[in-house]
Amino acid sequence: MSGLKKRGIWCSPGGLTQDAVNNHTGRLKKAGFNLMLPEVKHGDGKIAWQSERFPELARDNLNGFDPAAALVNAKEIHGMEMHAWFIDYYERVAFEEHPEWAQRDAMGRTTGEEQLRGQQFTAEWMCPAQRPGYTDQRLVPLYEDFAQRYAFDAVHHDYIRYPGDLAPDQYCFCDSCLEEIPKWANLYWEKWPKERFHHDTYDREYLEAHWEPTPTALPDNWDRLPRHMKAHFLLEGCFFEGGREDMDYFFYEFRKHWVTQFAKDSAEAVRAARPGMKISQAVFKNPIHAGRFIGQDWTRFSDHVDSCMPMNYRDHFPGDYEIYLKALEEIIIRQRDDWASDYEELLSGMAINFLFYEEEGPLAALARAAKDGDPGAGAAFWPMVIAAVRTHEPALADEIERWIDSTAPSYESSMKDVRWYQSHFNKGEVDSPKAAPESIKTGLASLLKNPPEGFYPASKVERLIDMVADCNIDGLVFFCDGHLDKYKMWDVVEAKFAQH
Ligand SMILES: [Zn+2]
């Protein structure tokens, strides 16, 4: 068998003492992993190392302990390849110090003012394009600092992009971007900003065929337009007045340019600070789509990143598990032969939790129905989890059946219902609630949080590993150690890795 030369995992550093870090690294090694990607720059902007340059960014609970230094020791002891995992543009503390570095939407709002699925969005996305700004004042210096101080094998980009789950066309219209997009795209002549430079004659069949002399494309009143009207022009406007609505092309290219530029700038800083240090990245699976939606056309990064780890996660694919396996194969082959062919290596990023959507989704919906006192909805989801709950928690299964029998089951169960129910959690009102006993609520909550060994089907993980191994790439990376714990998959992974 081939294809699993590297077996990686996105993980925590493992604890707050050298022993804890050693034990964590050793446990991963025993399970067959030979590559660890411990998180060192977190989504709140704090860091898991002791920096002289940014001492105030050290995680609050470290008390002087240096997880990065401990990981270097553990790496030596266990012979583990170690990549330092950075969350790039998703921040909190940098925003609190420098709100001007944040991305802004057409109304001037930051991502922290958005709602996502009914909840307040808590992170602040920082603008990749501003100079000076977050990229050159904070992010690249953090990479440089880490590379100087710690003998890791690589640093690792994550969130190297614009936000995707929040209206991907709505960022960034910060003051800097509004000024720089027209300059960058040469939408006017800086020497003659008011001159229109219309073509002498429009003698060709297509209006757009008259583009070469660089006519001015910005509207006359650009300087007087408020932010949201400038944003509207950049998304919906036309290069030629009366022509096609093509202005968004420049908006998307600008975003791709600056994300690529960050990959380049950080690579130069890291390679200068520690010659030989490698760079890896977690990116979205399809760089063509990711270029359009999140500014992440990673086919352009291959000079600046050595190892490519697309997040081929189940939730980024359509359909059920069987469709996922086939679609995953199609995508990995495309990555291998085309999109990632200029990279030194390709590892498939695999999320453990999303594999169990068919099992966990109905269980969570059932728990919610119990909480809401909605036995009718509970009856719809119960058939989808009955076998597993009955096997592992027979007393709880009896209780649930007594509760749902208190109403006539009236729903057909399907994953579609599960999705509907989950998306309506915060709106759904139950007509005549029939509260579930506390023991059902706590039983289901505990089953969700800490399922017994064997509750989730190991075959889903095993078949996935086999499939990636057959694709003839360099290996895979699992997300994450916490999910090996939660879904009780340590032994499953160890046994399967041993076969490859
Ligand atoms: Zn901006």
Short mmCIF file of C-alpha atoms and ligand atoms in Angstrom, two decimals:
data_model
loop_
_atom_site.label_atom_id
_atom_site.label_comp_id
_atom_site.label_asym_id
_atom_site.label_seq_id
_atom_site.Cartn_x
_atom_site.Cartn_y
_atom_site.Cartn_z
CA MET A 1 0.00 0.00 0.00
CA SER A 2 1.19 3.50 -0.67
CA GLY A 3 0.00 7.01 -0.12
CA LEU A 4 0.30 7.38 3.64
CA LYS A 5 3.93 8.36 3.95
CA LYS A 6 2.78 11.25 6.15
CA ARG A 7 0.11 10.89 8.79
CA GLY A 8 -0.57 14.25 10.38
CA ILE A 9 -2.89 15.81 12.90
CA TRP A 10 -3.99 19.34 13.74
CA CYS A 11 -3.80 19.40 17.50
CA SER A 12 -3.26 21.28 20.72
CA PRO A 13 0.28 21.59 22.09
CA GLY A 14 -0.81 19.00 24.65
CA GLY A 15 -0.59 20.73 28.01
CA LEU A 16 1.11 23.26 30.24
CA THR A 17 4.11 21.23 31.40
CA GLN A 18 6.98 19.59 29.52
CA ASP A 19 5.74 16.17 30.68
CA ALA A 20 2.23 16.80 29.41
CA VAL A 21 3.56 17.91 26.02
CA ASN A 22 5.87 14.87 25.83
CA ASN A 23 3.04 12.51 26.75
CA HIS A 24 0.70 14.02 24.18
CA THR A 25 3.33 13.81 21.45
CA GLY A 26 4.17 10.25 22.48
CA ARG A 27 0.52 9.22 22.41
CA LEU A 28 0.15 10.56 18.86
CA LYS A 29 3.35 8.80 17.83
CA LYS A 30 2.09 5.51 19.24
CA ALA A 31 -1.15 5.89 17.28
CA GLY A 32 0.93 6.09 14.09
CA PHE A 33 1.08 9.82 13.48
CA ASN A 34 4.44 11.16 12.25
CA LEU A 35 3.43 14.81 11.73
CA MET A 36 1.93 17.16 14.30
CA LEU A 37 0.49 20.61 13.67
CA PRO A 38 0.04 22.13 17.13
CA GLU A 39 -1.84 25.42 17.29
CA VAL A 40 0.47 28.30 18.22
CA LYS A 41 -1.49 31.34 17.03
CA HIS A 42 -5.11 31.08 18.06
CA GLY A 43 -8.31 32.51 16.62
CA ASP A 44 -8.38 35.18 19.32
CA GLY A 45 -4.92 36.40 18.29
CA LYS A 46 -3.12 35.01 21.37
CA ILE A 47 0.03 32.93 20.93
CA ALA A 48 1.37 29.75 22.53
CA TRP A 49 4.96 30.87 22.78
CA GLN A 50 7.05 33.34 24.74
CA SER A 51 7.92 36.18 22.42
CA GLU A 52 10.24 39.02 23.35
CA ARG A 53 8.74 41.10 20.58
CA PHE A 54 5.09 40.41 21.44
CA PRO A 55 5.18 39.39 25.13
CA GLU A 56 1.65 40.71 25.72
CA LEU A 57 0.21 38.21 23.21
CA ALA A 58 1.15 35.09 25.22
CA ARG A 59 -1.91 33.05 26.15
CA ASP A 60 -3.19 34.06 29.59
CA ASN A 61 -2.82 30.62 31.19
CA LEU A 62 0.86 30.04 30.35
CA ASN A 63 2.39 31.59 33.52
CA GLY A 64 5.79 31.73 31.87
CA PHE A 65 5.60 28.22 30.38
CA ASP A 66 6.65 28.03 26.72
CA PRO A 67 4.62 25.40 24.81
CA ALA A 68 6.60 25.95 21.60
CA ALA A 69 9.92 25.25 23.33
CA ALA A 70 8.39 22.18 24.98
CA LEU A 71 7.20 20.97 21.57
CA VAL A 72 10.73 21.27 20.16
CA ASN A 73 11.92 19.01 22.98
CA ALA A 74 9.09 16.55 22.41
CA LYS A 75 9.83 16.54 18.71
CA GLU A 76 13.43 15.49 19.41
CA ILE A 77 12.41 12.79 21.87
CA HIS A 78 9.76 11.22 19.63
CA GLY A 79 11.15 11.94 16.16
CA MET A 80 7.99 13.79 15.18
CA GLU A 81 7.74 16.23 12.26
CA MET A 82 6.32 19.46 13.71
CA HIS A 83 4.50 22.31 11.93
CA ALA A 84 3.42 25.42 13.87
CA TRP A 85 -0.25 26.12 13.11
CA PHE A 86 -1.18 29.80 12.73
CA ILE A 87 -4.68 31.24 12.40
CA ASP A 88 -3.87 34.08 10.01
CA TYR A 89 -6.62 36.65 9.37
CA TYR A 90 -9.21 35.63 11.97
CA GLU A 91 -8.53 37.74 15.05
CA ARG A 92 -9.63 39.44 18.21
CA VAL A 93 -6.79 41.05 20.15
CA ALA A 94 -5.22 42.76 17.13
CA PHE A 95 -8.61 44.35 16.45
CA GLU A 96 -8.92 45.62 19.99
CA GLU A 97 -5.58 47.40 19.63
CA HIS A 98 -6.02 48.45 15.99
CA PRO A 99 -9.64 48.58 14.85
CA GLU A 100 -8.44 50.40 11.72
CA TRP A 101 -6.75 47.17 10.55
CA ALA A 102 -10.09 45.33 10.31
CA GLN A 103 -12.04 44.47 7.18
CA ARG A 104 -15.11 46.65 6.62
CA ASP A 105 -18.26 45.93 4.64
CA ALA A 106 -20.09 48.39 2.39
CA MET A 107 -21.61 50.08 5.43
CA GLY A 108 -18.29 50.31 7.27
CA ARG A 109 -19.12 47.50 9.70
CA THR A 110 -16.63 44.86 10.83
CA THR A 111 -17.27 41.10 10.87
CA GLY A 112 -17.77 41.29 14.64
CA GLU A 113 -21.01 43.17 13.94
CA GLU A 114 -22.40 40.32 11.82
CA GLN A 115 -24.91 37.67 12.80
CA LEU A 116 -24.21 34.11 11.68
CA ARG A 117 -27.03 31.53 11.93
CA GLY A 118 -28.78 33.65 14.52
CA GLN A 119 -25.67 34.10 16.67
CA GLN A 120 -23.40 37.11 17.08
CA PHE A 121 -20.18 36.50 15.09
CA THR A 122 -17.36 36.88 17.57
CA ALA A 123 -14.22 37.09 15.42
CA GLU A 124 -12.83 40.10 13.61
CA TRP A 125 -11.39 39.46 10.15
CA MET A 126 -8.39 41.66 9.43
CA CYS A 127 -7.73 43.31 6.07
CA PRO A 128 -5.00 41.52 4.06
CA ALA A 129 -4.49 44.48 1.71
CA GLN A 130 -3.77 47.44 4.02
CA ARG A 131 -0.16 48.66 4.16
CA PRO A 132 0.83 49.55 6.78
CA GLY A 133 -1.65 47.28 8.51
CA TYR A 134 -2.21 43.94 10.16
CA THR A 135 -0.20 41.92 7.61
CA ASP A 136 3.09 43.81 7.78
CA GLN A 137 2.81 45.15 11.35
CA ARG A 138 1.58 42.03 13.15
CA LEU A 139 1.17 38.82 11.15
CA VAL A 140 4.40 38.59 9.17
CA PRO A 141 6.43 39.74 12.22
CA LEU A 142 4.80 36.95 14.26
CA TYR A 143 5.88 34.35 11.69
CA GLU A 144 9.37 35.82 11.65
CA ASP A 145 9.57 35.82 15.44
CA PHE A 146 8.45 32.21 15.66
CA ALA A 147 10.85 31.05 12.95
CA GLN A 148 13.79 32.78 14.64
CA ARG A 149 13.07 31.24 18.01
CA TYR A 150 11.91 27.66 17.45
CA ALA A 151 13.41 24.81 15.44
CA PHE A 152 10.12 23.50 14.06
CA ASP A 153 10.15 21.77 10.67
CA ALA A 154 7.57 24.18 9.27
CA VAL A 155 5.08 26.93 9.93
CA HIS A 156 1.52 26.37 8.81
CA HIS A 157 -1.06 28.79 7.39
CA ASP A 158 -4.74 28.52 8.23
CA TYR A 159 -7.40 31.17 7.52
CA ILE A 160 -5.12 32.53 4.78
CA ARG A 161 -8.08 34.16 3.07
CA TYR A 162 -11.12 36.42 3.27
CA PRO A 163 -14.17 35.34 5.30
CA GLY A 164 -16.33 32.77 3.52
CA ASP A 165 -19.20 31.90 5.82
CA LEU A 166 -20.07 35.58 6.16
CA ALA A 167 -21.30 37.05 2.85
CA PRO A 168 -18.09 36.48 0.87
CA ASP A 169 -18.66 39.42 -1.49
CA GLN A 170 -18.98 41.99 1.27
CA TYR A 171 -15.33 42.46 2.30
CA CYS A 172 -13.19 44.45 2.15
CA PHE A 173 -14.34 48.01 1.62
CA CYS A 174 -12.14 49.64 4.25
CA ASP A 175 -10.85 53.15 3.50
CA SER A 176 -7.58 51.75 2.27
CA CYS A 177 -9.15 49.20 -0.08
CA LEU A 178 -11.54 51.78 -1.56
CA GLU A 179 -8.54 53.93 -2.39
CA GLU A 180 -6.23 51.14 -3.48
CA ILE A 181 -8.48 48.96 -5.66
CA PRO A 182 -8.85 51.63 -8.39
CA LYS A 183 -5.13 52.43 -8.20
CA TRP A 184 -4.06 48.79 -8.24
CA ALA A 185 -6.33 48.02 -11.19
CA ASN A 186 -5.33 51.24 -12.97
CA LEU A 187 -8.97 52.28 -13.31
CA TYR A 188 -7.80 55.87 -13.85
CA TRP A 189 -4.58 57.69 -14.70
CA GLU A 190 -2.98 59.10 -11.57
CA LYS A 191 -1.46 61.88 -13.65
CA TRP A 192 -4.83 62.85 -15.20
CA PRO A 193 -7.46 61.64 -12.73
CA LYS A 194 -10.24 63.73 -14.27
CA GLU A 195 -9.53 62.97 -17.93
CA ARG A 196 -11.90 60.33 -19.38
CA PHE A 197 -9.73 59.24 -22.32
CA HIS A 198 -12.61 57.96 -24.39
CA HIS A 199 -11.72 56.14 -27.58
CA ASP A 200 -11.66 58.34 -30.71
CA THR A 201 -13.89 55.99 -32.62
CA TYR A 202 -15.89 52.98 -31.54
CA ASP A 203 -15.35 51.12 -34.77
CA ARG A 204 -15.21 47.56 -33.52
CA GLU A 205 -18.19 45.34 -33.00
CA TYR A 206 -17.77 44.97 -29.23
CA LEU A 207 -17.54 47.89 -26.82
CA GLU A 208 -15.06 45.97 -24.66
CA ALA A 209 -12.73 45.59 -27.66
CA HIS A 210 -11.69 49.20 -27.04
CA TRP A 211 -9.93 48.53 -23.76
CA GLU A 212 -6.21 48.79 -24.62
CA PRO A 213 -5.62 52.56 -24.33
CA THR A 214 -6.78 52.39 -20.68
CA PRO A 215 -9.79 54.68 -20.62
CA THR A 216 -10.75 55.98 -17.20
CA ALA A 217 -13.21 53.53 -15.67
CA LEU A 218 -14.03 55.26 -12.39
CA PRO A 219 -17.14 57.43 -12.44
CA ASP A 220 -16.64 61.22 -12.48
CA ASN A 221 -18.18 61.62 -9.06
CA TRP A 222 -16.12 58.84 -7.41
CA ASP A 223 -14.58 61.14 -4.79
CA ARG A 224 -17.99 62.30 -3.63
CA LEU A 225 -19.60 58.83 -3.36
CA PRO A 226 -20.16 57.38 0.12
CA ARG A 227 -18.63 54.03 1.01
CA HIS A 228 -21.63 51.88 0.11
CA MET A 229 -21.96 53.46 -3.34
CA LYS A 230 -18.29 52.92 -4.05
CA ALA A 231 -18.73 49.31 -2.95
CA HIS A 232 -21.75 48.98 -5.21
CA PHE A 233 -19.76 50.27 -8.17
CA LEU A 234 -16.91 47.83 -7.48
CA LEU A 235 -19.30 44.89 -7.33
CA GLU A 236 -21.93 45.83 -9.92
CA GLY A 237 -20.35 48.52 -12.08
CA CYS A 238 -18.99 48.38 -15.64
CA PHE A 239 -15.47 49.06 -16.91
CA PHE A 240 -17.10 50.81 -19.90
CA GLU A 241 -20.12 52.99 -19.24
CA GLY A 242 -22.90 51.05 -20.89
CA GLY A 243 -20.77 47.92 -21.13
CA ARG A 244 -20.85 44.61 -19.32
CA GLU A 245 -21.05 44.53 -15.52
CA ASP A 246 -17.48 43.37 -15.14
CA MET A 247 -16.05 45.61 -12.41
CA ASP A 248 -16.17 42.80 -9.82
CA TYR A 249 -13.42 41.05 -11.77
CA PHE A 250 -10.96 43.63 -10.42
CA PHE A 251 -12.39 43.37 -6.90
CA TYR A 252 -11.85 39.59 -6.85
CA GLU A 253 -8.41 39.84 -8.44
CA PHE A 254 -7.35 42.45 -5.86
CA ARG A 255 -8.30 40.10 -3.04
CA LYS A 256 -6.42 37.18 -4.61
CA HIS A 257 -3.42 39.40 -5.17
CA TRP A 258 -3.12 40.42 -1.53
CA VAL A 259 -3.66 36.95 -0.10
CA THR A 260 -0.95 35.69 -2.47
CA GLN A 261 1.26 38.62 -1.50
CA PHE A 262 0.93 37.65 2.17
CA ALA A 263 1.98 34.07 1.31
CA LYS A 264 5.03 35.55 -0.40
CA ASP A 265 5.91 38.06 2.33
CA SER A 266 5.59 35.52 5.13
CA ALA A 267 7.63 32.96 3.18
CA GLU A 268 10.44 35.45 2.66
CA ALA A 269 10.47 36.36 6.35
CA VAL A 270 10.43 32.73 7.51
CA ARG A 271 13.04 31.50 5.03
CA ALA A 272 15.37 34.38 5.93
CA ALA A 273 14.90 33.82 9.66
CA ARG A 274 15.50 30.05 9.52
CA PRO A 275 16.88 28.75 6.22
CA GLY A 276 15.44 25.33 5.42
CA MET A 277 12.27 25.84 7.41
CA LYS A 278 9.27 24.67 5.39
CA ILE A 279 5.83 26.17 5.01
CA SER A 280 2.54 24.31 4.83
CA GLN A 281 -1.07 25.39 4.56
CA ALA A 282 -4.69 24.42 5.18
CA VAL A 283 -6.75 25.66 2.25
CA PHE A 284 -10.22 25.12 0.81
CA LYS A 285 -10.52 22.14 -1.48
CA ASN A 286 -11.10 23.90 -4.81
CA PRO A 287 -8.78 26.86 -5.53
CA ILE A 288 -10.89 28.07 -8.45
CA HIS A 289 -13.99 28.43 -6.31
CA ALA A 290 -11.93 29.62 -3.31
CA GLY A 291 -10.39 32.35 -5.50
CA ARG A 292 -13.82 33.64 -6.37
CA PHE A 293 -15.37 33.44 -2.91
CA ILE A 294 -12.56 33.97 -0.38
CA GLY A 295 -9.59 35.36 -2.33
CA GLN A 296 -7.73 32.07 -1.91
CA ASP A 297 -6.52 30.89 -5.31
CA TRP A 298 -3.83 28.67 -3.88
CA THR A 299 -2.59 27.54 -7.29
CA ARG A 300 -0.73 30.87 -7.05
CA PHE A 301 1.01 30.09 -3.74
CA SER A 302 3.24 27.20 -4.74
CA ASP A 303 6.44 29.29 -4.76
CA HIS A 304 5.70 30.43 -1.22
CA VAL A 305 4.33 27.26 0.37
CA ASP A 306 5.89 23.79 0.23
CA SER A 307 3.21 21.47 1.51
CA CYS A 308 -0.46 21.73 0.59
CA MET A 309 -3.15 20.33 2.89
CA PRO A 310 -6.59 21.06 1.41
CA MET A 311 -9.39 20.71 3.94
CA ASN A 312 -11.27 17.93 2.19
CA TYR A 313 -13.79 17.87 4.99
CA ARG A 314 -17.10 16.09 4.76
CA ASP A 315 -19.04 19.33 5.34
CA HIS A 316 -17.40 20.82 2.24
CA PHE A 317 -18.98 18.15 0.04
CA PRO A 318 -22.56 17.40 -0.93
CA GLY A 319 -24.53 14.27 -0.20
CA ASP A 320 -24.27 11.34 2.16
CA TYR A 321 -21.17 9.46 3.25
CA GLU A 322 -21.10 7.24 0.14
CA ILE A 323 -21.33 10.25 -2.17
CA TYR A 324 -18.65 11.92 -0.08
CA LEU A 325 -16.16 9.08 -0.59
CA LYS A 326 -16.60 9.16 -4.36
CA ALA A 327 -16.57 12.97 -4.61
CA LEU A 328 -13.52 13.07 -2.36
CA GLU A 329 -11.65 10.76 -4.69
CA GLU A 330 -12.52 12.97 -7.66
CA ILE A 331 -11.30 16.08 -5.82
CA ILE A 332 -8.08 14.49 -4.53
CA ILE A 333 -7.16 13.34 -8.02
CA ARG A 334 -7.81 16.83 -9.37
CA GLN A 335 -5.66 18.28 -6.58
CA ARG A 336 -2.92 15.73 -7.21
CA ASP A 337 -2.75 16.03 -11.00
CA ASP A 338 -3.62 19.69 -11.46
CA TRP A 339 -4.23 22.23 -8.70
CA ALA A 340 -1.47 21.13 -6.30
CA SER A 341 0.93 19.67 -8.85
CA ASP A 342 3.48 22.47 -8.29
CA TYR A 343 3.69 21.80 -4.54
CA GLU A 344 6.37 19.64 -2.96
CA GLU A 345 3.73 17.50 -1.30
CA LEU A 346 -0.01 17.02 -1.01
CA LEU A 347 -1.78 15.77 2.10
CA SER A 348 -5.55 15.40 2.29
CA GLY A 349 -7.04 17.22 5.31
CA MET A 350 -9.77 15.10 6.92
CA ALA A 351 -12.15 16.20 9.67
CA ILE A 352 -13.27 13.43 12.00
CA ASN A 353 -16.38 15.04 13.47
CA PHE A 354 -18.25 15.71 10.20
CA LEU A 355 -17.95 12.03 9.23
CA PHE A 356 -20.65 11.23 11.77
CA TYR A 357 -23.24 13.66 10.58
CA GLU A 358 -25.85 10.91 10.01
CA GLU A 359 -25.44 9.69 13.57
CA GLU A 360 -24.76 12.90 15.46
CA GLY A 361 -27.23 15.17 13.61
CA PRO A 362 -30.39 13.23 14.55
CA LEU A 363 -29.08 12.68 18.09
CA ALA A 364 -28.56 16.44 18.53
CA ALA A 365 -32.00 17.10 17.02
CA LEU A 366 -33.55 14.57 19.40
CA ALA A 367 -31.80 16.22 22.35
CA ARG A 368 -33.14 19.57 21.21
CA ALA A 369 -36.65 18.15 20.84
CA ALA A 370 -36.40 16.82 24.42
CA LYS A 371 -35.25 20.21 25.64
CA ASP A 372 -38.11 21.96 23.80
CA GLY A 373 -40.67 19.43 25.02
CA ASP A 374 -41.53 18.36 21.47
CA PRO A 375 -42.12 14.57 21.48
CA GLY A 376 -43.57 14.73 17.93
CA ALA A 377 -40.24 15.96 16.58
CA GLY A 378 -38.47 13.50 18.87
CA ALA A 379 -40.45 10.69 17.26
CA ALA A 380 -39.23 11.79 13.84
CA PHE A 381 -35.55 11.63 14.78
CA TRP A 382 -35.70 8.59 17.06
CA PRO A 383 -35.72 5.93 14.29
CA MET A 384 -32.45 7.33 12.94
CA VAL A 385 -30.55 6.70 16.18
CA ILE A 386 -32.55 3.95 17.83
CA ALA A 387 -30.14 1.13 17.05
CA ALA A 388 -27.07 2.85 18.46
CA VAL A 389 -28.82 4.20 21.58
CA ARG A 390 -30.49 0.86 22.27
CA THR A 391 -27.16 -0.97 22.03
CA HIS A 392 -25.22 1.40 24.25
CA GLU A 393 -27.83 2.95 26.58
CA PRO A 394 -30.85 0.59 26.76
CA ALA A 395 -32.40 2.25 29.83
CA LEU A 396 -32.24 5.66 28.18
CA ALA A 397 -33.78 4.15 25.02
CA ASP A 398 -36.77 2.86 27.06
CA GLU A 399 -37.29 6.27 28.62
CA ILE A 400 -37.17 8.05 25.28
CA GLU A 401 -39.74 5.65 23.82
CA ARG A 402 -42.11 6.23 26.72
CA TRP A 403 -41.79 9.97 26.22
CA ILE A 404 -42.34 9.98 22.47
CA ASP A 405 -45.23 7.53 22.80
CA SER A 406 -47.03 10.31 24.65
CA THR A 407 -47.79 11.80 21.26
CA ALA A 408 -48.76 10.18 17.99
CA PRO A 409 -45.64 10.15 15.77
CA SER A 410 -46.60 12.14 12.73
CA TYR A 411 -43.37 12.85 10.92
CA GLU A 412 -41.40 10.96 8.35
CA SER A 413 -37.78 11.00 9.44
CA SER A 414 -35.09 12.14 7.08
CA MET A 415 -31.85 14.07 7.14
CA LYS A 416 -33.79 16.89 5.52
CA ASP A 417 -35.94 17.13 8.64
CA VAL A 418 -32.84 17.12 10.80
CA ARG A 419 -31.37 20.03 8.89
CA TRP A 420 -34.67 21.92 8.98
CA TYR A 421 -35.06 21.36 12.67
CA GLN A 422 -31.49 22.42 13.43
CA SER A 423 -31.80 25.62 11.42
CA HIS A 424 -35.02 26.51 13.22
CA PHE A 425 -33.80 25.87 16.76
CA ASN A 426 -33.92 29.50 17.66
CA LYS A 427 -37.27 30.20 16.06
CA GLY A 428 -39.25 27.02 16.56
CA GLU A 429 -42.15 27.22 18.95
CA VAL A 430 -43.79 24.07 20.21
CA ASP A 431 -47.58 24.19 20.26
CA SER A 432 -48.25 22.11 23.35
CA PRO A 433 -44.92 21.19 24.94
CA LYS A 434 -44.70 17.84 26.70
CA ALA A 435 -41.54 18.17 28.72
CA ALA A 436 -39.18 15.22 28.61
CA PRO A 437 -37.98 13.86 31.96
CA GLU A 438 -34.72 15.43 33.16
CA SER A 439 -33.03 12.03 32.88
CA ILE A 440 -33.66 12.00 29.11
CA LYS A 441 -32.24 15.48 28.71
CA THR A 442 -29.14 14.76 30.75
CA GLY A 443 -28.78 11.28 29.19
CA LEU A 444 -28.83 12.66 25.66
CA ALA A 445 -26.55 15.58 26.55
CA SER A 446 -24.03 13.19 28.03
CA LEU A 447 -24.29 10.85 25.03
CA LEU A 448 -23.54 13.78 22.72
CA LYS A 449 -20.65 15.03 24.80
CA ASN A 450 -19.07 11.77 25.76
CA PRO A 451 -20.29 8.89 23.58
CA PRO A 452 -19.23 5.37 24.60
CA GLU A 453 -16.62 3.51 22.60
CA GLY A 454 -18.21 2.06 19.47
CA PHE A 455 -21.18 4.42 19.46
CA TYR A 456 -19.95 6.03 16.23
CA PRO A 457 -19.08 3.66 13.36
CA ALA A 458 -15.33 3.11 13.07
CA SER A 459 -15.82 1.96 9.48
CA LYS A 460 -16.32 5.55 8.37
CA VAL A 461 -12.82 6.44 9.53
CA GLU A 462 -11.30 3.19 8.25
CA ARG A 463 -12.75 3.46 4.75
CA LEU A 464 -11.64 7.08 4.55
CA ILE A 465 -8.04 6.19 5.41
CA ASP A 466 -8.06 3.36 2.86
CA MET A 467 -9.46 5.64 0.18
CA VAL A 468 -6.84 8.35 0.71
CA ALA A 469 -4.09 5.71 0.77
CA ASP A 470 -5.27 4.47 -2.63
CA CYS A 471 -5.09 7.97 -4.16
CA ASN A 472 -1.31 7.91 -4.29
CA ILE A 473 -0.62 11.23 -2.58
CA ASP A 474 1.80 11.96 0.27
CA GLY A 475 -0.63 11.30 3.08
CA LEU A 476 -3.36 12.80 5.20
CA VAL A 477 -3.92 15.16 8.10
CA PHE A 478 -6.72 14.65 10.61
CA PHE A 479 -8.66 17.35 12.38
CA CYS A 480 -8.15 16.91 15.30
CA ASP A 481 -6.83 15.32 18.52
CA GLY A 482 -9.90 16.48 20.46
CA HIS A 483 -12.11 14.58 18.02
CA LEU A 484 -10.08 11.38 18.38
CA ASP A 485 -10.91 11.74 22.08
CA LYS A 486 -14.55 12.65 21.68
CA TYR A 487 -15.46 10.01 19.09
CA LYS A 488 -13.17 7.38 20.67
CA MET A 489 -11.19 6.80 17.48
CA TRP A 490 -7.62 6.49 18.80
CA ASP A 491 -7.49 2.70 18.56
CA VAL A 492 -9.32 2.69 15.24
CA VAL A 493 -6.79 5.03 13.67
CA GLU A 494 -3.84 3.19 15.19
CA ALA A 495 -5.02 -0.17 13.84
CA LYS A 496 -5.75 1.21 10.37
CA PHE A 497 -2.46 3.14 10.12
CA ALA A 498 -0.65 -0.07 11.02
CA GLN A 499 -2.03 -1.66 7.84
CA HIS A 500 -0.60 1.05 5.60
ZN ZN B 1 -9.41 46.55 3.36
#
